[in-house]
Short mmCIF file of C-alpha atoms in Angstrom, two decimals:
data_model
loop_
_atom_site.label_atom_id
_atom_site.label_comp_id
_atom_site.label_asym_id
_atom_site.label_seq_id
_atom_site.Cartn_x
_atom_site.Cartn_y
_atom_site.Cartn_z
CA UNK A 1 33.65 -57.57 50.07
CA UNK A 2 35.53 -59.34 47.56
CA UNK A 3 38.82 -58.10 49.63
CA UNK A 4 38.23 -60.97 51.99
CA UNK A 5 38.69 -64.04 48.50
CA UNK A 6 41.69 -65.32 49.01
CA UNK A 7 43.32 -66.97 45.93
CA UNK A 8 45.76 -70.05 46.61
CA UNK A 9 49.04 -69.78 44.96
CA UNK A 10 50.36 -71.83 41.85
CA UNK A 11 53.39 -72.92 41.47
CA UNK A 12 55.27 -72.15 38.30
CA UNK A 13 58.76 -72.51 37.21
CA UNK A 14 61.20 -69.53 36.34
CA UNK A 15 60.55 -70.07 32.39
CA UNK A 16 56.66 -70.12 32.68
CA UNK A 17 57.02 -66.80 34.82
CA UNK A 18 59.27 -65.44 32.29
CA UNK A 19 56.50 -66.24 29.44
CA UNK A 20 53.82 -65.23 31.67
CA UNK A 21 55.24 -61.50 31.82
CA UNK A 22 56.08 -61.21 28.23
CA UNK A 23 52.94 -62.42 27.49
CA UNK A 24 50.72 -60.42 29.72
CA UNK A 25 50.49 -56.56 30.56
CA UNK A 26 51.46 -53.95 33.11
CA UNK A 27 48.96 -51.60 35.31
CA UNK A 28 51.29 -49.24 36.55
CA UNK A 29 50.22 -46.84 39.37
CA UNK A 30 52.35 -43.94 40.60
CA UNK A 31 52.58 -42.46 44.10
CA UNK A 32 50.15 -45.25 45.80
CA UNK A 33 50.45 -44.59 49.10
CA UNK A 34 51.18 -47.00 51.79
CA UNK A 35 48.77 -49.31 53.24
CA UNK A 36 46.29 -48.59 50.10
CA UNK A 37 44.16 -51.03 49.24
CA UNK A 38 44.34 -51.98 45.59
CA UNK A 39 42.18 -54.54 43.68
CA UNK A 40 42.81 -56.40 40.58
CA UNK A 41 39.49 -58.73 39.33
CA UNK A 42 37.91 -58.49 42.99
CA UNK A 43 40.80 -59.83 44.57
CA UNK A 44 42.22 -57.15 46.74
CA UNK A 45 45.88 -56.42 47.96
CA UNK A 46 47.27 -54.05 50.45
CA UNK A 47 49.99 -52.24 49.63
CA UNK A 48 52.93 -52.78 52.73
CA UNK A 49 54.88 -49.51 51.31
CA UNK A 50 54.82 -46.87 49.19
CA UNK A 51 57.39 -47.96 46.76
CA UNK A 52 54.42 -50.74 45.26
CA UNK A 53 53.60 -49.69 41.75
CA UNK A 54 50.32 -51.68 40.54
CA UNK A 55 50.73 -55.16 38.37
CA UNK A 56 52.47 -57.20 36.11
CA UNK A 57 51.33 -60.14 34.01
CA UNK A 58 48.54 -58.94 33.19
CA UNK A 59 46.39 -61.13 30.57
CA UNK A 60 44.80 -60.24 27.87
CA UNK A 61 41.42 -59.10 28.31
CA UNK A 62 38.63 -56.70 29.82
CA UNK A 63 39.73 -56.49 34.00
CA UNK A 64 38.16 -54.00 36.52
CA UNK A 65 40.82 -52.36 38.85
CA UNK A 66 39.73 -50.61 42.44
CA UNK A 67 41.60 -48.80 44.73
CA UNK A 68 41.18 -46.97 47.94
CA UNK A 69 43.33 -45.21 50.10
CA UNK A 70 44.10 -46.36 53.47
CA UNK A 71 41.60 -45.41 56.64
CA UNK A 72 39.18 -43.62 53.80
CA UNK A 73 35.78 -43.56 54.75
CA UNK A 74 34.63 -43.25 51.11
CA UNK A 75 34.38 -46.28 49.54
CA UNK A 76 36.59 -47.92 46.85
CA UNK A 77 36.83 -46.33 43.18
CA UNK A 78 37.34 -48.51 39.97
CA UNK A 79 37.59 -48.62 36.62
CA UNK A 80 37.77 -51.18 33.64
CA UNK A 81 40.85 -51.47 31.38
CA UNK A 82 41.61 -53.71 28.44
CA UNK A 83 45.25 -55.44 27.92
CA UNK A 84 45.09 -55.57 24.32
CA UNK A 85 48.50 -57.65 23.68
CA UNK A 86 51.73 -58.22 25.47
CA UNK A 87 53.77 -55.29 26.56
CA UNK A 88 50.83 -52.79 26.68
CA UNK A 89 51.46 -50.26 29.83
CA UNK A 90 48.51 -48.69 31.62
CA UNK A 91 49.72 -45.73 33.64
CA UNK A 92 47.73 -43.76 36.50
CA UNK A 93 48.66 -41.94 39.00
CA UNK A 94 47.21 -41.37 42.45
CA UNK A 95 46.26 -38.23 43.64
CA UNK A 96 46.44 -37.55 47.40
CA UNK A 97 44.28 -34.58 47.77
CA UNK A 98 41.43 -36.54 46.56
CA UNK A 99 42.78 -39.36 48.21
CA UNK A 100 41.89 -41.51 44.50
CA UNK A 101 43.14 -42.06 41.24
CA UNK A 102 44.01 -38.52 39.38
CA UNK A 103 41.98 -38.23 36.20
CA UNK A 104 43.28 -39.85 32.87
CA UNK A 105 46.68 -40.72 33.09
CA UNK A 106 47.40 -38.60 36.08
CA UNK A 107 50.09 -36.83 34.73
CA UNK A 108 51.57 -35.34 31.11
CA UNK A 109 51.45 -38.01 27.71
CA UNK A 110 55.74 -37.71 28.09
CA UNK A 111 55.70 -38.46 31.39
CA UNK A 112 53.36 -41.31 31.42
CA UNK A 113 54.77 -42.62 27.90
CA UNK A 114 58.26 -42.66 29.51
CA UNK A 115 57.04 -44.75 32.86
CA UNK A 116 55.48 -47.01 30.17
CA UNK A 117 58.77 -47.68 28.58
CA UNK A 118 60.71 -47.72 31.73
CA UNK A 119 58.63 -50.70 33.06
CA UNK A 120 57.78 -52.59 29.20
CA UNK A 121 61.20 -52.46 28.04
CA UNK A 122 63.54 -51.45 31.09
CA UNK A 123 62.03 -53.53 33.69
CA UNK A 124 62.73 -50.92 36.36
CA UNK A 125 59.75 -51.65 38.27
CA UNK A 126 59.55 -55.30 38.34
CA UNK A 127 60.37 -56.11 41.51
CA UNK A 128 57.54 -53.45 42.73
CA UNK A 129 55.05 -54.81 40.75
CA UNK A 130 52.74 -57.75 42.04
CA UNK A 131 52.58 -60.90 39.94
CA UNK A 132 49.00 -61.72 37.96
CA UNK A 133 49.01 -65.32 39.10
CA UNK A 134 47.27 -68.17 36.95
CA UNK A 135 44.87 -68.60 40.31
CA UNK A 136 43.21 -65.03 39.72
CA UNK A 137 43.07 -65.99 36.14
CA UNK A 138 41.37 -68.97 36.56
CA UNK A 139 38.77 -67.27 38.46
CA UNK A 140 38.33 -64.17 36.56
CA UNK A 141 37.51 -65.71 33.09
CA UNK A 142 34.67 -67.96 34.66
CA UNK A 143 33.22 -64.44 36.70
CA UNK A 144 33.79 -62.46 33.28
CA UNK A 145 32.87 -64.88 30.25
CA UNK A 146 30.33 -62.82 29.03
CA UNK A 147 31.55 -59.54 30.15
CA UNK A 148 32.08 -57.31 27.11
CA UNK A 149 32.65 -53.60 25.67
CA UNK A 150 29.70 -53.78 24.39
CA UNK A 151 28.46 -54.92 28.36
CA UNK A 152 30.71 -52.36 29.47
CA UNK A 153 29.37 -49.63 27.26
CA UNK A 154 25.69 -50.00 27.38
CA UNK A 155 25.87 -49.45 31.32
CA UNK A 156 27.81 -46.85 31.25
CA UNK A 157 31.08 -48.00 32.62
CA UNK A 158 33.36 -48.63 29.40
CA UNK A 159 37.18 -48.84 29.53
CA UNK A 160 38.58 -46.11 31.48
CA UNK A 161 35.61 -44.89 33.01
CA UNK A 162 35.87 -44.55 36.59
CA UNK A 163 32.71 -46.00 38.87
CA UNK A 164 31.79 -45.96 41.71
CA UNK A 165 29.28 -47.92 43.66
CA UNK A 166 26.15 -46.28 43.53
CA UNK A 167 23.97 -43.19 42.57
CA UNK A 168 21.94 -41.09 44.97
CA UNK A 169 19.62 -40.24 42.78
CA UNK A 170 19.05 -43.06 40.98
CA UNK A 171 15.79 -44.04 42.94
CA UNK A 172 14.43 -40.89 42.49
CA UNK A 173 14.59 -41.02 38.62
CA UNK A 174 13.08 -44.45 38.81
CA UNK A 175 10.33 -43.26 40.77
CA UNK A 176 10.09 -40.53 37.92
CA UNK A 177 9.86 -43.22 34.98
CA UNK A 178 12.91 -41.72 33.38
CA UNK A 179 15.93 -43.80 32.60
CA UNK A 180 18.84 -43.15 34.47
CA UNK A 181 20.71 -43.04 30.63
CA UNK A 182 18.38 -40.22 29.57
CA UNK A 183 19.01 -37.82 31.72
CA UNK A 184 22.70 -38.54 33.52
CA UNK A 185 25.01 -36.07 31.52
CA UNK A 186 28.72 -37.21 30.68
CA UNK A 187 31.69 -35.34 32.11
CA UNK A 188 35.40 -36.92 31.23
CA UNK A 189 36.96 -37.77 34.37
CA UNK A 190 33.56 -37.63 36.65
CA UNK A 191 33.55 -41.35 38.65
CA UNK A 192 30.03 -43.02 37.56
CA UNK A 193 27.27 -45.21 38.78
CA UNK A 194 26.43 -48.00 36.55
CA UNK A 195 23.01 -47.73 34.63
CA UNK A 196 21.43 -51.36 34.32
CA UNK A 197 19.12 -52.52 31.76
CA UNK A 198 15.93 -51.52 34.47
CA UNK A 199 13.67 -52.28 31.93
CA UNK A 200 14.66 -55.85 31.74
CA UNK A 201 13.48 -56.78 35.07
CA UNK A 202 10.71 -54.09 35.62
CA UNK A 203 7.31 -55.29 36.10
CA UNK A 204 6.02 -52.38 34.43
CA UNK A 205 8.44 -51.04 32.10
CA UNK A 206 7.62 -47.36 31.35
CA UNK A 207 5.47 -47.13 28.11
CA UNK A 208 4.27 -50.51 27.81
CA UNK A 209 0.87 -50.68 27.38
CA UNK A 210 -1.39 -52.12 30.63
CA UNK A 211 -2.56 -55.52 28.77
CA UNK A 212 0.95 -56.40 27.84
CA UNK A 213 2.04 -55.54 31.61
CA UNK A 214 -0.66 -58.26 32.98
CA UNK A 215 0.59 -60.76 30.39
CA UNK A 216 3.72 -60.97 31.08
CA UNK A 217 3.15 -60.56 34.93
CA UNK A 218 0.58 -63.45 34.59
CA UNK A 219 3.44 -65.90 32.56
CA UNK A 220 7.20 -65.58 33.83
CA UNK A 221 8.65 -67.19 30.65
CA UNK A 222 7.39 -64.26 28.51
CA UNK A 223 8.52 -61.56 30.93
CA UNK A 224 12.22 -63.46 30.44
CA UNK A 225 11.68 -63.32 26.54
CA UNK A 226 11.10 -59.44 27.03
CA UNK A 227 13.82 -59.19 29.20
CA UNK A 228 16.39 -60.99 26.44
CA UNK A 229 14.64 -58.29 23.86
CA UNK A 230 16.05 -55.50 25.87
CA UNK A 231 19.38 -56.33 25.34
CA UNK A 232 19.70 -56.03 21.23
CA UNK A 233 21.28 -57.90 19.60
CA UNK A 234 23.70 -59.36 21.93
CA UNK A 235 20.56 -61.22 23.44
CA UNK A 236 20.80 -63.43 26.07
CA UNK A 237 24.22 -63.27 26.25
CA UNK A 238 24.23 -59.56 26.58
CA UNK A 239 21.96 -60.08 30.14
CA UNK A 240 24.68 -62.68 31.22
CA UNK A 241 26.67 -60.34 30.74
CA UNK A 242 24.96 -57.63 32.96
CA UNK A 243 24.35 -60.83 35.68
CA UNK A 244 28.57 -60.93 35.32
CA UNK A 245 29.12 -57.29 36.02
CA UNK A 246 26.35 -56.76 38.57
CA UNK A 247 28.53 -59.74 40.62
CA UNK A 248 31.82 -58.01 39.77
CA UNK A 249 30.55 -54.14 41.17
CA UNK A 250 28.90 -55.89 44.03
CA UNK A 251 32.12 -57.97 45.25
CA UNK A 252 34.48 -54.93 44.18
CA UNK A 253 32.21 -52.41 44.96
CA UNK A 254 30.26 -53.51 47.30
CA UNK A 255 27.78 -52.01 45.43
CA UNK A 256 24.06 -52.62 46.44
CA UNK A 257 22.43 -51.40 42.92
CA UNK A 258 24.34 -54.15 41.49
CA UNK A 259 23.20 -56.20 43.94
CA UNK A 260 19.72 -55.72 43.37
CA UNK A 261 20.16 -56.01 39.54
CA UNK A 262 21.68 -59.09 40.36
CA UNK A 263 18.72 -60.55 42.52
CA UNK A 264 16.71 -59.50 39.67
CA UNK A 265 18.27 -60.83 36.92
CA UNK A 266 18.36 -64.22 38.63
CA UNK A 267 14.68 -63.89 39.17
CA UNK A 268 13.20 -63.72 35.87
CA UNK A 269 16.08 -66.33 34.60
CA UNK A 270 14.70 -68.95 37.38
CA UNK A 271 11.47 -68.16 37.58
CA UNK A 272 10.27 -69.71 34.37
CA UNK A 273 13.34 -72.31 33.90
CA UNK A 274 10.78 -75.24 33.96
CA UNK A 275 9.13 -74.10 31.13
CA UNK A 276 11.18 -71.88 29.23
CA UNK A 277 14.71 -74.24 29.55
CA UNK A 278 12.55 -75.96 26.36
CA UNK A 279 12.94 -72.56 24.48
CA UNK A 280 16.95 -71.28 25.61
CA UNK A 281 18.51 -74.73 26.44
CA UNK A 282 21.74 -72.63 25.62
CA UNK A 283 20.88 -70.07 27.88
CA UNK A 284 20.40 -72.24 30.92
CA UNK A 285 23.58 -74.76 30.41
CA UNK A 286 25.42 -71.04 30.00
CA UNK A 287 23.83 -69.73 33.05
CA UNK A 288 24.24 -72.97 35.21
CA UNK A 289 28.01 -72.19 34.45
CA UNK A 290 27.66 -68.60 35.28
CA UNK A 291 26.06 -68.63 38.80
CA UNK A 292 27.85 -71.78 40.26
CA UNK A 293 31.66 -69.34 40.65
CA UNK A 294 28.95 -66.98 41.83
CA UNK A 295 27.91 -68.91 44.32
CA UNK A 296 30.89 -70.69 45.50
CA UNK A 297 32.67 -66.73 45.85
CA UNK A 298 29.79 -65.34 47.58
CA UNK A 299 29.37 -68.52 49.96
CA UNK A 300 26.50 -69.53 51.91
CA UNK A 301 26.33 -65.85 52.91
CA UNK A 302 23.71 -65.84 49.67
CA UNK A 303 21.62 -68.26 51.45
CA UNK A 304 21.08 -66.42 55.15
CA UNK A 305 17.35 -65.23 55.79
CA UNK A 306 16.69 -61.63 56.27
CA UNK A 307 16.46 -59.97 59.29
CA UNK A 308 13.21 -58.18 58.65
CA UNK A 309 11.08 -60.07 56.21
CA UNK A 310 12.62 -63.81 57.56
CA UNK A 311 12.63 -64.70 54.07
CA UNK A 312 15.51 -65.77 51.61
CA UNK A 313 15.62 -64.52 47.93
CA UNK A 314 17.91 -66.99 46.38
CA UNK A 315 16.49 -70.47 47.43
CA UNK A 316 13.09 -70.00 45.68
CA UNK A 317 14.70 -69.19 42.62
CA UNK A 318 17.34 -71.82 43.14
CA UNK A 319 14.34 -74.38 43.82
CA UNK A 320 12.78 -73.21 40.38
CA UNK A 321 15.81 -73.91 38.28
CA UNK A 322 16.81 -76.91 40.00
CA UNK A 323 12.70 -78.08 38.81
CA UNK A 324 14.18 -77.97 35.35
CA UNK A 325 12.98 -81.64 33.83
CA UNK A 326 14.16 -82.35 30.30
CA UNK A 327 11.71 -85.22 29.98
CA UNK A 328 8.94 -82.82 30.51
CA UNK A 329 9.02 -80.98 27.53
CA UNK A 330 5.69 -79.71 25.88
CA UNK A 331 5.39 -81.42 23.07
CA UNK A 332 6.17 -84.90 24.73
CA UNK A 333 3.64 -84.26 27.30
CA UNK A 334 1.03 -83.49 24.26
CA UNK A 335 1.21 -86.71 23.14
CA UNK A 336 3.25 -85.84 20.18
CA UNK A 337 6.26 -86.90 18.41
CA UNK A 338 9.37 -85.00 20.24
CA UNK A 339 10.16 -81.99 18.74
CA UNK A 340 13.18 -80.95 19.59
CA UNK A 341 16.11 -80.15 17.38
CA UNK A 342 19.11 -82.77 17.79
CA UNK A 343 21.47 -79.45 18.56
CA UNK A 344 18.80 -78.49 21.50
CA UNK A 345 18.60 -82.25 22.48
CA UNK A 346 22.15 -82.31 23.02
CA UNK A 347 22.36 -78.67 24.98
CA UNK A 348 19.26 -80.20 26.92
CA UNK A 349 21.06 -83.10 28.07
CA UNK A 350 24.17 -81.06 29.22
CA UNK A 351 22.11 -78.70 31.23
CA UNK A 352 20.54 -81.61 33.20
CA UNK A 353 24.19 -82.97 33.51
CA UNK A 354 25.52 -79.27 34.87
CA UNK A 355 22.23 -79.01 37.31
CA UNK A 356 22.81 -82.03 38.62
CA UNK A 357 25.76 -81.27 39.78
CA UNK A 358 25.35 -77.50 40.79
CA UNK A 359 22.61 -79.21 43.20
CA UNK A 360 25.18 -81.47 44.85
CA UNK A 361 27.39 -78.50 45.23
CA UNK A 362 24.84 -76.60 47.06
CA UNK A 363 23.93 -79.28 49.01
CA UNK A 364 27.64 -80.66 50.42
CA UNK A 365 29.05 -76.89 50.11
CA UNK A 366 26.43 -74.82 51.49
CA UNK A 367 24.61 -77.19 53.56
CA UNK A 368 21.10 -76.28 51.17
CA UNK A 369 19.31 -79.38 50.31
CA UNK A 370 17.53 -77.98 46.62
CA UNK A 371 15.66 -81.56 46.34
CA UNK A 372 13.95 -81.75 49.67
CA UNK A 373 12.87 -78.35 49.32
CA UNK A 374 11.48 -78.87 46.29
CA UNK A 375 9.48 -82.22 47.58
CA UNK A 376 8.57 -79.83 50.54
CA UNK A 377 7.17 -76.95 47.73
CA UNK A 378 5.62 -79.40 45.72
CA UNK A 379 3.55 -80.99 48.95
CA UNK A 380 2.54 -77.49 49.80
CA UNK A 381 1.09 -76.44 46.04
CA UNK A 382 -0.65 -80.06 45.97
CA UNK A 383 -2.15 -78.51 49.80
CA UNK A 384 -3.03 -75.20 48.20
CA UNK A 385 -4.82 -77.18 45.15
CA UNK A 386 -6.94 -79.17 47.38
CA UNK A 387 -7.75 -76.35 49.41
CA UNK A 388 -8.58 -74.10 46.51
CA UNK A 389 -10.84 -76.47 45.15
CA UNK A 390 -13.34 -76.75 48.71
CA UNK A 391 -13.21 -72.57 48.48
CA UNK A 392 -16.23 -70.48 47.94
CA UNK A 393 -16.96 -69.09 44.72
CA UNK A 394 -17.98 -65.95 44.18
CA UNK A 395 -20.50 -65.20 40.85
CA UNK A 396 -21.06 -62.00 40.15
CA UNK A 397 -24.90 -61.78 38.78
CA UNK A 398 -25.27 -60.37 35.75
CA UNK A 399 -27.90 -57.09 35.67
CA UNK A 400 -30.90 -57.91 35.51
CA UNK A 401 -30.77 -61.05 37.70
CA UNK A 402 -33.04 -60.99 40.83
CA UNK A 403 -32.31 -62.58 44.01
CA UNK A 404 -33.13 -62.71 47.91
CA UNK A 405 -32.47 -65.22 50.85
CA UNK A 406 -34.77 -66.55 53.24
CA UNK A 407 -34.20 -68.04 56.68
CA UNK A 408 -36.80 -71.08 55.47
CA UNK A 409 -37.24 -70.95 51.88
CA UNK A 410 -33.27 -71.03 51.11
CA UNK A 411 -32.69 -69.29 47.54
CA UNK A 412 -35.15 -68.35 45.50
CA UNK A 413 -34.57 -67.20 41.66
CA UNK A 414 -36.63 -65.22 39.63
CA UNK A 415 -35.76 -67.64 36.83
CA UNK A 416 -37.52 -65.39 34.29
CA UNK A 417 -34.49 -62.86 34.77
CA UNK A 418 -31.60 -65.09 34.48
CA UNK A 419 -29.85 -65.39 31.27
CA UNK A 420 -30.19 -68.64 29.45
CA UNK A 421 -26.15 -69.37 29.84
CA UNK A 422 -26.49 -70.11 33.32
CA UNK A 423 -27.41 -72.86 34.81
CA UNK A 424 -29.46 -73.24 38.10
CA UNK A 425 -28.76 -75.61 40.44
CA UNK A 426 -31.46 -76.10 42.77
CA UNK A 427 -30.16 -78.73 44.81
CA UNK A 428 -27.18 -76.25 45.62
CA UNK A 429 -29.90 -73.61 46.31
CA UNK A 430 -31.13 -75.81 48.91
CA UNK A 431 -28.02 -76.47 50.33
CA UNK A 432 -27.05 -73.08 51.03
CA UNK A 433 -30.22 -71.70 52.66
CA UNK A 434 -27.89 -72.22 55.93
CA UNK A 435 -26.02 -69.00 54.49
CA UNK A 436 -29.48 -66.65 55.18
CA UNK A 437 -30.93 -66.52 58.58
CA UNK A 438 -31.89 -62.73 58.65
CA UNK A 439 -35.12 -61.60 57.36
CA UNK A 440 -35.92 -61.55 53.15
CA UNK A 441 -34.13 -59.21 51.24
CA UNK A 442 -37.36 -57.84 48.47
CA UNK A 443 -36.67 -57.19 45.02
CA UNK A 444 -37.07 -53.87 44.52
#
């Protein structure tokens, strides 16, 4: 879980703390009981008494909040929230019953609105209040860069909403073909699953006609052009931005549906990098910068075989980006003039700059050595090529065609059956009469 990051503290003089408050916003949380755990941007807290009342210094910005209440076996509840400028005051309130956050604001608007003023302009709860250091900062915005409303909104988690980590009968309504978005109804107040963008990374997205499913089965860069289509018009940005939150819920959350988005999305982005890098240069520099935080948070955790299959999701698709050569493009090895844009050029060069070093980091930080397996996968396609070409054929005959094997005459043909586009070979009929030592087969 993300409880177990640990963030190393910065120092910073009384005047920058000073700025840093007025600057930055409150999350203020009544009646949080003792030994709570509380989260701010996947880094998690425990409250050591109940007098702690939530955060201070705040920045401006989307941030995801979780809480859960000491010894609970349900798991932790969060919800996004947007500091819009310096001063603003999120209240909530925890409810013990439910052993969560209450709904809303917890308690009445003149209640809350007075708590909001008491810490803004009184400063009663300051020294309650945990600091928002610069370290959490620093490692939200590169987790978050691409994580919007908009993000937010089209999986069903916008500001305020509360989630949780999963729904039950998601799976069910996948096996159905129905979107999760279709048929979920809304209640104010009601914690939610998030709904991904399925449809991106389905292999058969409901209602797409069979030919188009083989197509883009058959070549990886179009499925990842369909997948950018589902997103609108936020594009490829918008499924960075679903990569972004499916990391958040899953290190907050420990959510596995946002895990599994998350293997997915990183699938059909690596799959086709050799080829399609050439088509979204921006899109690959932007995602190099996306999963390397990813990466370095989640540790070499990522990289562990599984138990039952013995396999490893992440270093094939790892080995498929890190295949990414910008002095392979299609056009150059056409023989043509190169014809790439100087803007793409450019964005070209800085994603071979950025992969080179996301490879050294795997390699000297978790111990993964991307170029030898890549030699290794190479030397093992160049086996399967050699070995595909000494493979039996199989022809199917067309109707009409006549033939039988004999255990001394090899092949024969009735050559006035066989169409004139194929070609007999009658020294390989000879060859194979090896293949036929039971008795003739008659036409009938």
């Amino acid at each position: 879980r993300g409880g177990g990051h640990r963030v190393a503290p910065h120092e910073m003089t009384p005047d920058d703390a000073l700025a840093r408050l007025e600057a930055g916003g409150y999350y203020y949380v009544h009646d949080f009981p003792a030994r709570g755990t509380f989260g701010i941007d996947t880094v998690d807290c425990r409250a050591e008494s109940a007098a702690f009342r939530g955060v201070k210094c705040v920045p401006r910005g989307v941030h995801f909040i979780s809480t859960n209440a000491a010894g609970s076996r349900e798991g932790a509840i969060g919800e996004f929230v947007c500091v819009e400028k310096g001063g603003d005051v999120i209240v909530r309130a925890w409810d013990a019953a439910l052993e969560t956050l209450a709904p809303g604001r917890g308690m009445a608007e003149e209640d809350a609105e007075r708590l909001a003023v008491a810490t803004r302009d009184g400063r009663e709860f300051d020294g309650v209040m945990a600091p928002y250091s610069i370290d959490i900062e620093r490692a939200w915005t590169v987790l978050s860069t691409f994580v919007t409303t908009d993000v937010l909104d089209r999986c069903g988690v916008g500001i305020g909403t509360r989630v949780v980590a999963g729904d039950p009968d998601a799976e069910a309504r996948s096996r159905d073909g129905a979107s999760a978005r279709e048929v979920t109804p809304y209640f104010d107040h009601v914690p939610r699953a998030p709904v991904f963008t399925d449809r991106a990374t389905s292999r058969n997205p409901h209602g797409m006609p069979a030919s188009d499913v083989t197509v883009m089965n058959t070549y990886p860069e179009l499925r990842l052009k369909h997948a950018i289509g589902c997103f609108g018009a936020d594009g490829w940005r918008g499924m960075l931005g679903e990569l972004q939150l499916s990391f958040i819920l899953l290190s907050a959350l420990s959510s596995l549906a946002a895990l599994e988005q998350w293997k997915r999305l990183v699938h059909v982005i690596c799959s086709c990098a050799e080829v399609a890098v050439f088509d979204y240069p921006e899109l690959y520099s932007a995602f190099i910068d996306v999963i390397r935080p990813q990466l370095e948070r989640a540790g070499g955790d990522f990289f562990d075989f599984d138990d039952y299959t013995k396999e490893n999701f992440l270093r094939p698709c790892l080995i498929d980006l890190a295949r990414i050569n910008i002095d392979a493009s299609p056009d150059h090895n056409d023989g043509d003039e190169f014809a790439i844009d100087i803007d793409d050029e450019t964005k070209l060069a800085e994603v071979a700059q950025k992969l080179q070093r996301l490879v050294r980091f795997v390699r000297e930080s978790l111990h993964v050595n991307l170029l030898d397996e890549i030699h290794q996968a190479k030397a093992d396609e160049a086996r399967a090529h050699d070995a595909g070409e000494d493979a039996p054929v199989v022809v199917e005959l067309s109707e009409g065609t006549y033939m039988h094997m004999d255990a001394t005459d090899g092949i024969d043909v009735d050559i006035e059956h066989v169409p004139s586009t194929i070609e007999i070979d009658r020294a390989a009929a000879e060859r194979m009469s090896w293949m036929s030592p039971s008795p003739s087969i008659e036409n009938p």
